[in-house]
PDB file of C-alpha atoms in Angstrom:
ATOM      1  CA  UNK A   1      14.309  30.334  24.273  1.00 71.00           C
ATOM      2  CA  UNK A   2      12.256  27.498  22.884  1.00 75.00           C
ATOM      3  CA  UNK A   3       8.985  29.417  22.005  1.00 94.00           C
ATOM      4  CA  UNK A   4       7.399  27.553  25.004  1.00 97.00           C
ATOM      5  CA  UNK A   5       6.402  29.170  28.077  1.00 97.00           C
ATOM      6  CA  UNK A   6       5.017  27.879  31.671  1.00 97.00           C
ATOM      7  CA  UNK A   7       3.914  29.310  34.621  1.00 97.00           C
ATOM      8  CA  UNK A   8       4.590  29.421  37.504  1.00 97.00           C
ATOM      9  CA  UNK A   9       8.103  28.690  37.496  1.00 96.00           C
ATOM     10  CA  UNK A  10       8.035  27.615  41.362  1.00 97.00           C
ATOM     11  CA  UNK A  11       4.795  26.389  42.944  1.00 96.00           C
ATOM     12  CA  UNK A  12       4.845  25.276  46.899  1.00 96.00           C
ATOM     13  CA  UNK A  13       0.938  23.921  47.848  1.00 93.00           C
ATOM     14  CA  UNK A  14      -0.685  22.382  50.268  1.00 90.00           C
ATOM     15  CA  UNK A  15      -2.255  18.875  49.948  1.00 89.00           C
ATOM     16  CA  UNK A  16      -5.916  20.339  50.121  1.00 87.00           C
ATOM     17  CA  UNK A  17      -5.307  23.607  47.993  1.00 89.00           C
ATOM     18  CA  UNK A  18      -6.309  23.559  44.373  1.00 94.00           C
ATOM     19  CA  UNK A  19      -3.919  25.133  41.688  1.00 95.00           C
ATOM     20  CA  UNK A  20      -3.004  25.268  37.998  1.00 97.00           C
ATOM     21  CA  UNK A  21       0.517  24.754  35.704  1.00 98.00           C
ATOM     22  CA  UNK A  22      -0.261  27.148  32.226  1.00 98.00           C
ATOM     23  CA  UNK A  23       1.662  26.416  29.672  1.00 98.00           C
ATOM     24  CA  UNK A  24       1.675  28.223  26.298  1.00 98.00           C
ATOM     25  CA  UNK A  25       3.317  27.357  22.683  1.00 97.00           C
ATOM     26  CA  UNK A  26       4.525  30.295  20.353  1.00 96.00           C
ATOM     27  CA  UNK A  27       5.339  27.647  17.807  1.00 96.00           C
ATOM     28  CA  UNK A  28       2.376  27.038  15.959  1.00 96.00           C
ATOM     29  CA  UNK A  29       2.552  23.049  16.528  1.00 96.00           C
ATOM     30  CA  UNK A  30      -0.154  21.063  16.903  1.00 96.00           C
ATOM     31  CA  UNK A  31       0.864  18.425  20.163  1.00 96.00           C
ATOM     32  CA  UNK A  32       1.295  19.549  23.341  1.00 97.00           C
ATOM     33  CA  UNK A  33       2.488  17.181  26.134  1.00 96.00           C
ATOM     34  CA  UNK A  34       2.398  17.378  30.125  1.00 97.00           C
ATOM     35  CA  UNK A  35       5.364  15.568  31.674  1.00 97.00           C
ATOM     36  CA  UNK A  36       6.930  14.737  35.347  1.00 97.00           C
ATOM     37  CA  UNK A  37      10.551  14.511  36.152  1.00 96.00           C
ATOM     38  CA  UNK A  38      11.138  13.211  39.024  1.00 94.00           C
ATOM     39  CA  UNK A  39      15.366  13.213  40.681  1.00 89.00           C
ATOM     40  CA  UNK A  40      17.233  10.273  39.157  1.00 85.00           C
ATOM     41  CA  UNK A  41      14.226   8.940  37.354  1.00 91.00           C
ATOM     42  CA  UNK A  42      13.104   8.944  33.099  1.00 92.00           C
ATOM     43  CA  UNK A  43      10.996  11.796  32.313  1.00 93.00           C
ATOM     44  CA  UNK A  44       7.632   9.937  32.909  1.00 94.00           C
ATOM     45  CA  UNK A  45       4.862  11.606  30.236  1.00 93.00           C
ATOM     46  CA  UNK A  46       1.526  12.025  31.526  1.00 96.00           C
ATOM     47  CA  UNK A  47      -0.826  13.622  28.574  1.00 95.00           C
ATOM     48  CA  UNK A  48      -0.591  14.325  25.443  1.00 94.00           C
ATOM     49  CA  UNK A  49      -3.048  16.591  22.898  1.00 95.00           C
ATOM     50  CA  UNK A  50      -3.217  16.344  19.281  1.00 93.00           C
ATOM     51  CA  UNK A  51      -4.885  19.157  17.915  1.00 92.00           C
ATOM     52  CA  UNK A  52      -6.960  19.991  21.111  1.00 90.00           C
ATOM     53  CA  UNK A  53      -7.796  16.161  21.695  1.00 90.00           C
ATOM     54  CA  UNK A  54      -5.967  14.053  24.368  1.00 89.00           C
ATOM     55  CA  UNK A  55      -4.771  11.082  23.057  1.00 87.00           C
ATOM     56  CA  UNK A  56      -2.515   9.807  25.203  1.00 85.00           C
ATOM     57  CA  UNK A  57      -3.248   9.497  29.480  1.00 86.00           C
ATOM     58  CA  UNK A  58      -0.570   7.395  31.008  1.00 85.00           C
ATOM     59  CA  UNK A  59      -2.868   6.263  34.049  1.00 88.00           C
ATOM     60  CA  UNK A  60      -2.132   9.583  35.268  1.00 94.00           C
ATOM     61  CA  UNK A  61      -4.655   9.826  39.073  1.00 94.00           C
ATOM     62  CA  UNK A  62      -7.131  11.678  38.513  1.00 94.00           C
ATOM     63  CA  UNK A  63      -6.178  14.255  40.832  1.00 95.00           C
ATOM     64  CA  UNK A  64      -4.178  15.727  37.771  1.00 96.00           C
ATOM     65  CA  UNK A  65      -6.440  17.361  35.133  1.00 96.00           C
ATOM     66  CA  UNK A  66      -5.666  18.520  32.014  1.00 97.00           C
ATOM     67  CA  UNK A  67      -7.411  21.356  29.805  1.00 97.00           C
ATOM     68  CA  UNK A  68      -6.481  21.911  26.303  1.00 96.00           C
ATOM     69  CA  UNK A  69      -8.566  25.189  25.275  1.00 95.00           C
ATOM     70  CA  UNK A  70      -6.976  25.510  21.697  1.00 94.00           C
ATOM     71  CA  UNK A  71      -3.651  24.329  20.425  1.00 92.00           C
ATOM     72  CA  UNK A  72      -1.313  26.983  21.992  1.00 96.00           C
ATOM     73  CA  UNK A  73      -2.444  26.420  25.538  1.00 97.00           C
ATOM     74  CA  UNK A  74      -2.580  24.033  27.593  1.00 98.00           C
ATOM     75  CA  UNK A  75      -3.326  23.729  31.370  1.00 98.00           C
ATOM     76  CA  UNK A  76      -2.615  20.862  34.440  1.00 98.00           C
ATOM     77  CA  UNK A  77      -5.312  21.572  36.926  1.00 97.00           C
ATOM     78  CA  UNK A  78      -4.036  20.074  40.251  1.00 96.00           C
ATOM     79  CA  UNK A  79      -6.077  19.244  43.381  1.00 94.00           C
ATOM     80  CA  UNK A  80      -5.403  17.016  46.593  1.00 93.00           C
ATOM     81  CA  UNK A  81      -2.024  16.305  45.647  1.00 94.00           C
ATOM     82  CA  UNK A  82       0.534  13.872  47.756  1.00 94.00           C
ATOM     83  CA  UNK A  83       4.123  14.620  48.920  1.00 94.00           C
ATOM     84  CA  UNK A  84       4.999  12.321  46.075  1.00 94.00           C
ATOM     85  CA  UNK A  85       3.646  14.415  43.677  1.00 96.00           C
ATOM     86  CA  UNK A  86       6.702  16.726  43.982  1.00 96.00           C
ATOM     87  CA  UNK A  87       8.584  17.158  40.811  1.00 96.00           C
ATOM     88  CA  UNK A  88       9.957  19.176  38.251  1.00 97.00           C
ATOM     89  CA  UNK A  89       6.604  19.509  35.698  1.00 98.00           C
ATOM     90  CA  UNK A  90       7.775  20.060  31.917  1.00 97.00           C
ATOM     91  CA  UNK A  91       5.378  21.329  28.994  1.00 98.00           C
ATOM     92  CA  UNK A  92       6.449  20.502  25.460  1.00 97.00           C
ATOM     93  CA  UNK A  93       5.188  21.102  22.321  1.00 96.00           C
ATOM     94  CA  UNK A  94       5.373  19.356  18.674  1.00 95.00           C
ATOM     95  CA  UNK A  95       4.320  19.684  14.802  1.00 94.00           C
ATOM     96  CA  UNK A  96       2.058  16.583  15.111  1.00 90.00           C
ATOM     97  CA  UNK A  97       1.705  13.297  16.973  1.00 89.00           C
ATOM     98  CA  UNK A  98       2.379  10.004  16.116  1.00 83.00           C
ATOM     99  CA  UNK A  99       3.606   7.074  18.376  1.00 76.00           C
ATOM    100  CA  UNK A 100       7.065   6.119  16.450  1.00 70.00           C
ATOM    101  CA  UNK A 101       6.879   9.112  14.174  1.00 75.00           C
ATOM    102  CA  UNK A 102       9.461  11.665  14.565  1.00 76.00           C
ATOM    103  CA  UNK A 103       8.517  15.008  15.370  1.00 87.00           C
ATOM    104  CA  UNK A 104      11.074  16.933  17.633  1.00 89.00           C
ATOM    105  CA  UNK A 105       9.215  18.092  21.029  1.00 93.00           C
ATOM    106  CA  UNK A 106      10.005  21.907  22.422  1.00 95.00           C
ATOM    107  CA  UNK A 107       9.856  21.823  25.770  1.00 96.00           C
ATOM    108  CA  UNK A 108       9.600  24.682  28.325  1.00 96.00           C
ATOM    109  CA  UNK A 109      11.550  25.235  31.360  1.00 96.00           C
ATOM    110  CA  UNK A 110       9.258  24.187  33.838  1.00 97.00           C
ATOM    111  CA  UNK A 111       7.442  24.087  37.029  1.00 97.00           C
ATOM    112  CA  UNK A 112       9.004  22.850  40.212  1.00 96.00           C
ATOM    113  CA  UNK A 113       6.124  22.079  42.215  1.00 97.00           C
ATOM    114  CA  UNK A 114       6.610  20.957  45.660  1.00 96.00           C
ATOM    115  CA  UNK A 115       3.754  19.552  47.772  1.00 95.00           C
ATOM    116  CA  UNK A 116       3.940  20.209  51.320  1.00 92.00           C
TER     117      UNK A 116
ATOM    118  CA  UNK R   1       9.828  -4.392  28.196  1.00 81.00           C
ATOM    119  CA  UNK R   2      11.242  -0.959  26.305  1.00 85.00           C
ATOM    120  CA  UNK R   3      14.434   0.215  28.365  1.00 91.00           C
ATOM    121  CA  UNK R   4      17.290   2.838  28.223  1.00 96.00           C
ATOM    122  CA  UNK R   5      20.083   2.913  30.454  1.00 96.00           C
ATOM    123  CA  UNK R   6      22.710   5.373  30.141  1.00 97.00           C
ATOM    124  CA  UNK R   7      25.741   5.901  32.234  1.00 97.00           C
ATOM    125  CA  UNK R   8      27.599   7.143  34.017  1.00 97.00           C
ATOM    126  CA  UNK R   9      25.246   8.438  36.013  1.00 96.00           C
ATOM    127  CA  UNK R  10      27.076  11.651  36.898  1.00 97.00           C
ATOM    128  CA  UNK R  11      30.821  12.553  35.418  1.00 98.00           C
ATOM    129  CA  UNK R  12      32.721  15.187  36.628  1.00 98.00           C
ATOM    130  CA  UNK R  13      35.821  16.515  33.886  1.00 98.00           C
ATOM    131  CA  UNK R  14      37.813  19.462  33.940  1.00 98.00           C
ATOM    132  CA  UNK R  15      37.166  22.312  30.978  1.00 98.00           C
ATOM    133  CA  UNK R  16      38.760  21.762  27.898  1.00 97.00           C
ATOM    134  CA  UNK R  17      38.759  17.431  28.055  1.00 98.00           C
ATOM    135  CA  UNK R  18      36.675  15.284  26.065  1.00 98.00           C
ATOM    136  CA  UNK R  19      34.105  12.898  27.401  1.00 98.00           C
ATOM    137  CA  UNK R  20      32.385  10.041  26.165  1.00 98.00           C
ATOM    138  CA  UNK R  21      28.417   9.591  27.534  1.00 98.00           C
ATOM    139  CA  UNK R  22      26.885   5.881  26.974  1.00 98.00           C
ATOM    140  CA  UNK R  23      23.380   4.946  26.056  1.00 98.00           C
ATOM    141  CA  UNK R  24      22.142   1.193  25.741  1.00 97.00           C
ATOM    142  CA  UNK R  25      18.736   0.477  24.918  1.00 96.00           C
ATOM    143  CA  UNK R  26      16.345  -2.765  24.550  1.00 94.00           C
ATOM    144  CA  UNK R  27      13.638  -0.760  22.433  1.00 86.00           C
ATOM    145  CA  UNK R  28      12.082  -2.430  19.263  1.00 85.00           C
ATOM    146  CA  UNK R  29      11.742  -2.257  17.143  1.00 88.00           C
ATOM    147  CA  UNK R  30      13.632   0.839  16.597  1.00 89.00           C
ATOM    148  CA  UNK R  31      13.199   4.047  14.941  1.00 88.00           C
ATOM    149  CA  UNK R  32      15.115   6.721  15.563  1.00 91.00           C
ATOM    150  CA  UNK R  33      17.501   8.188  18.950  1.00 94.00           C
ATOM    151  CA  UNK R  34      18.205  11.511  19.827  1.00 95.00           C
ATOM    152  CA  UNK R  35      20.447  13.000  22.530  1.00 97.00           C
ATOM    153  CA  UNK R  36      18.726  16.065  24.249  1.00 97.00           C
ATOM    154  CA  UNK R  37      20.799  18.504  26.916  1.00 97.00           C
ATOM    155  CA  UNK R  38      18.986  20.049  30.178  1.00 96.00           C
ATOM    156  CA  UNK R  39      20.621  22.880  31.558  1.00 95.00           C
ATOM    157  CA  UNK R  40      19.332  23.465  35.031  1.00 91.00           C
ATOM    158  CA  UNK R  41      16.178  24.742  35.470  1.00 87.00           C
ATOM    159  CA  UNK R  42      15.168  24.588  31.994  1.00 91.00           C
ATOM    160  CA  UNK R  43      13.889  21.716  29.550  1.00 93.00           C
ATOM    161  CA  UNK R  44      15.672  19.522  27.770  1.00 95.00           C
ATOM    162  CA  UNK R  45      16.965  20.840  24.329  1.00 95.00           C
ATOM    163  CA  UNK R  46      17.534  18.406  21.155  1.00 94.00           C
ATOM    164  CA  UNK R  47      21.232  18.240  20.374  1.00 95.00           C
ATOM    165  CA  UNK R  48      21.117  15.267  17.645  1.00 94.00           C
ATOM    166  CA  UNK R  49      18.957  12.569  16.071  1.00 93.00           C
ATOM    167  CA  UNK R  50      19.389   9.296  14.771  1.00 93.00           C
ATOM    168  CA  UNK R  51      18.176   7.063  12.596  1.00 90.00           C
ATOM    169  CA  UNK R  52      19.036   3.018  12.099  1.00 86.00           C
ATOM    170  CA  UNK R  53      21.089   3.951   8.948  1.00 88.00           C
ATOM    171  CA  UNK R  54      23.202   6.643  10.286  1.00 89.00           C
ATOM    172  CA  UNK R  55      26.376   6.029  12.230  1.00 92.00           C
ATOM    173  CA  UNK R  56      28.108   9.275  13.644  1.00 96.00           C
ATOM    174  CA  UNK R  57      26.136  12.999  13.166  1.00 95.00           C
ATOM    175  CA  UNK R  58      28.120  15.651  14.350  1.00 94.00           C
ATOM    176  CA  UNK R  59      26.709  19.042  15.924  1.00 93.00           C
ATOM    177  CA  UNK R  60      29.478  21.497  16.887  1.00 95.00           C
ATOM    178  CA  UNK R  61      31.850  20.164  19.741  1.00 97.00           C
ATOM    179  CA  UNK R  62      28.939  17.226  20.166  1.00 97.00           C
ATOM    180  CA  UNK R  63      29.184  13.972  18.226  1.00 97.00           C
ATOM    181  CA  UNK R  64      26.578  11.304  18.185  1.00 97.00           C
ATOM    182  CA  UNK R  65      27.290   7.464  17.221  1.00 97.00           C
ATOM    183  CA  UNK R  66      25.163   4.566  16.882  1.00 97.00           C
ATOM    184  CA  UNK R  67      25.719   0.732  16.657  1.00 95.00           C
ATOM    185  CA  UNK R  68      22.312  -0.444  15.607  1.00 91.00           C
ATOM    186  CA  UNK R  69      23.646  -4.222  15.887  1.00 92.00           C
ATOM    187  CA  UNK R  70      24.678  -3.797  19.887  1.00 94.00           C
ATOM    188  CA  UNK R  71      22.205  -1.481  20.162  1.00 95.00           C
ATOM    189  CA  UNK R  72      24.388   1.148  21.846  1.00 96.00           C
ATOM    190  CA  UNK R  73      24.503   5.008  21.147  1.00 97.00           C
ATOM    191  CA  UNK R  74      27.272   7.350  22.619  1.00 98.00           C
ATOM    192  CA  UNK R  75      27.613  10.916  22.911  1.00 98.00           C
ATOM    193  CA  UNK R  76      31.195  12.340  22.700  1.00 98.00           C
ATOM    194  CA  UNK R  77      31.733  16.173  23.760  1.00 98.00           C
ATOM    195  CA  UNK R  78      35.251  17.742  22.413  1.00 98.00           C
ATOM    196  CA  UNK R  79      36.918  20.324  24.143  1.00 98.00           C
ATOM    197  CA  UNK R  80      34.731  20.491  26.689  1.00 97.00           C
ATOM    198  CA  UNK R  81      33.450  24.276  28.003  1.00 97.00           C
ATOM    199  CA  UNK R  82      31.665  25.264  31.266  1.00 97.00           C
ATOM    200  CA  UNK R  83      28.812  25.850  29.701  1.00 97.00           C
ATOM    201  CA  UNK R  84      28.460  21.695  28.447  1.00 98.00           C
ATOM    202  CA  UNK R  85      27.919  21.255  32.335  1.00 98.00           C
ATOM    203  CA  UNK R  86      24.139  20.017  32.366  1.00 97.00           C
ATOM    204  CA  UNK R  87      22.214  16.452  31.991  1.00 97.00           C
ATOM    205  CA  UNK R  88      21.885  14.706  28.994  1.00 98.00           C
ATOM    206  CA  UNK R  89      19.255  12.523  28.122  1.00 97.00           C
ATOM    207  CA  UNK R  90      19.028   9.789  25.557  1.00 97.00           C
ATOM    208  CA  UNK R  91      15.735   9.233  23.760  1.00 95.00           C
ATOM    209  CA  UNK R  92      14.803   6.236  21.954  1.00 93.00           C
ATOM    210  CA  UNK R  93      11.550   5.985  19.978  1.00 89.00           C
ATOM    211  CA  UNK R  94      10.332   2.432  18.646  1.00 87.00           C
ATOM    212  CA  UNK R  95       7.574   2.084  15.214  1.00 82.00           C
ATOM    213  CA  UNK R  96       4.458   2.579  16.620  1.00 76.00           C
ATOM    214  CA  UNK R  97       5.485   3.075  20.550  1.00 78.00           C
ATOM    215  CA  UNK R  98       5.962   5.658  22.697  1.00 80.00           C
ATOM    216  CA  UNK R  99       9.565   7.280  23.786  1.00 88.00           C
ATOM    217  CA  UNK R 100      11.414   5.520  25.895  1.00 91.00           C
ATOM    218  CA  UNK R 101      13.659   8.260  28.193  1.00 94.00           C
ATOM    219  CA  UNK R 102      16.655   7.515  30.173  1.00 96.00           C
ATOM    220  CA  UNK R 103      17.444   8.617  33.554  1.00 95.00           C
ATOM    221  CA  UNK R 104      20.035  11.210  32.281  1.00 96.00           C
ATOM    222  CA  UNK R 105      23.910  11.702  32.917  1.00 97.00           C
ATOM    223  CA  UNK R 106      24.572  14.885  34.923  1.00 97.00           C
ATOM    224  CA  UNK R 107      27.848  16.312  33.693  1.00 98.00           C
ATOM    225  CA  UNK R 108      29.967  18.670  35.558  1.00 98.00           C
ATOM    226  CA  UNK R 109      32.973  20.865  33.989  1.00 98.00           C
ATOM    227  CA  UNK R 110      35.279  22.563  36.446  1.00 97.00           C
ATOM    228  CA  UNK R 111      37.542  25.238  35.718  1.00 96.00           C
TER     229      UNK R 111
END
């Protein structure tokens, strides 16, 4: 395993429910990082937090929120979402954060989340 | 505009072959490349990294090249096993930009 963890693995919601992707780091890095993978398309990243402060938000709607409580956890808060929403949702987690700088992400397995 | 293209898109080879997976990129100004492997219904795992000075880096059966100058990175798997079947995912990373992913190749080993 990868020392990162999310839940739930499988998530099936409405378009009007209101739910939440947890993801948690047993690394002791300081970067955490929301992406969405989508079927034959480039992981697309979404947030990133740098010591408990986002830094990056790649015109994500705002109908995704992320938490970042401390620097192990890190939440997706999801309400109204769209059939197009429906992806495979991937945590990861890094020493530090840098655009350009090299620090290897750990990512976890995974939510598939399917919007019905 | 920062771009990674790998192909083929899928490859199916029978165990014990070799196979050779392509990644070309436009990102620059570059910094480093790494191959990662995604085993179904998990996240992607790093198998290698590169940087503009290094040519070939081996890891087990897996071996990396780069051509900085055509700006082309391959992955070659030897001996190939069932468990190699997965996607694999080329990452390029430019100074002072973001990662650039590719859409993946989805290799398949059959008995």
């Amino acid at each position: 395993e990868t020392g990162v963890t999310q839940t739930p693995r499988h998530l099936v919601m409405g378009m009007t429910n209101k739910k939440s992707l947890k993801c948690e780091q047993h690394l002791g890095h300081n970067a955490m990082y929301w992406y969405k993978q989508s079927a034959k398309k480039p992981l697309e990243l979404m947030f990133v937090y740098n010591f408990k402060e986002q830094t990056e938000n790649n015109s994500v709607p705002s109908r995704f929120s992320p938490e970042c409580p401390n620097s192990s956890h890190l939440f997706l808060h999801l309400h109204t979402l769209q059939p197009e929403d429906s992806a495979l949702y991937l945590c990861a987690s890094s020493q530090g954060y840098l655009p350009g700088q090299d620090y290897e992400q750990y990512f976890g397995p995974g939510t598939r989340l399917t919007v019905t | 505009k920062n771009q990674v293209e790998q192909s083929p898109q899928s490859l199916i080879i029978l165990e014990g072959k070799n196979c050779t997976l392509q990644c070309n990129y436009t990102v620059s100004p570059f910094s480093n490349l790494r191959w990662y492997k995604q085993d179904t219904g998990r996240g992607p795992v790093s198998l290698t990294i590169m940087t503009f000075s290094e040519n070939t880096k081996s890891n087990g059966r897996y071996t990396a090249t780069l051509d900085a100058d055509t700006k082309q990175s391959s992955l070659h798997i030897t001996a190939s096993q069932l468990s190699d079947s997965a996607s694999y995912i080329c990452v390029v990373s430019a100074i002072q930009e973001k990662l650039t992913f590719g859409t993946g190749t989805r290799l398949t080993i059959i008995p």
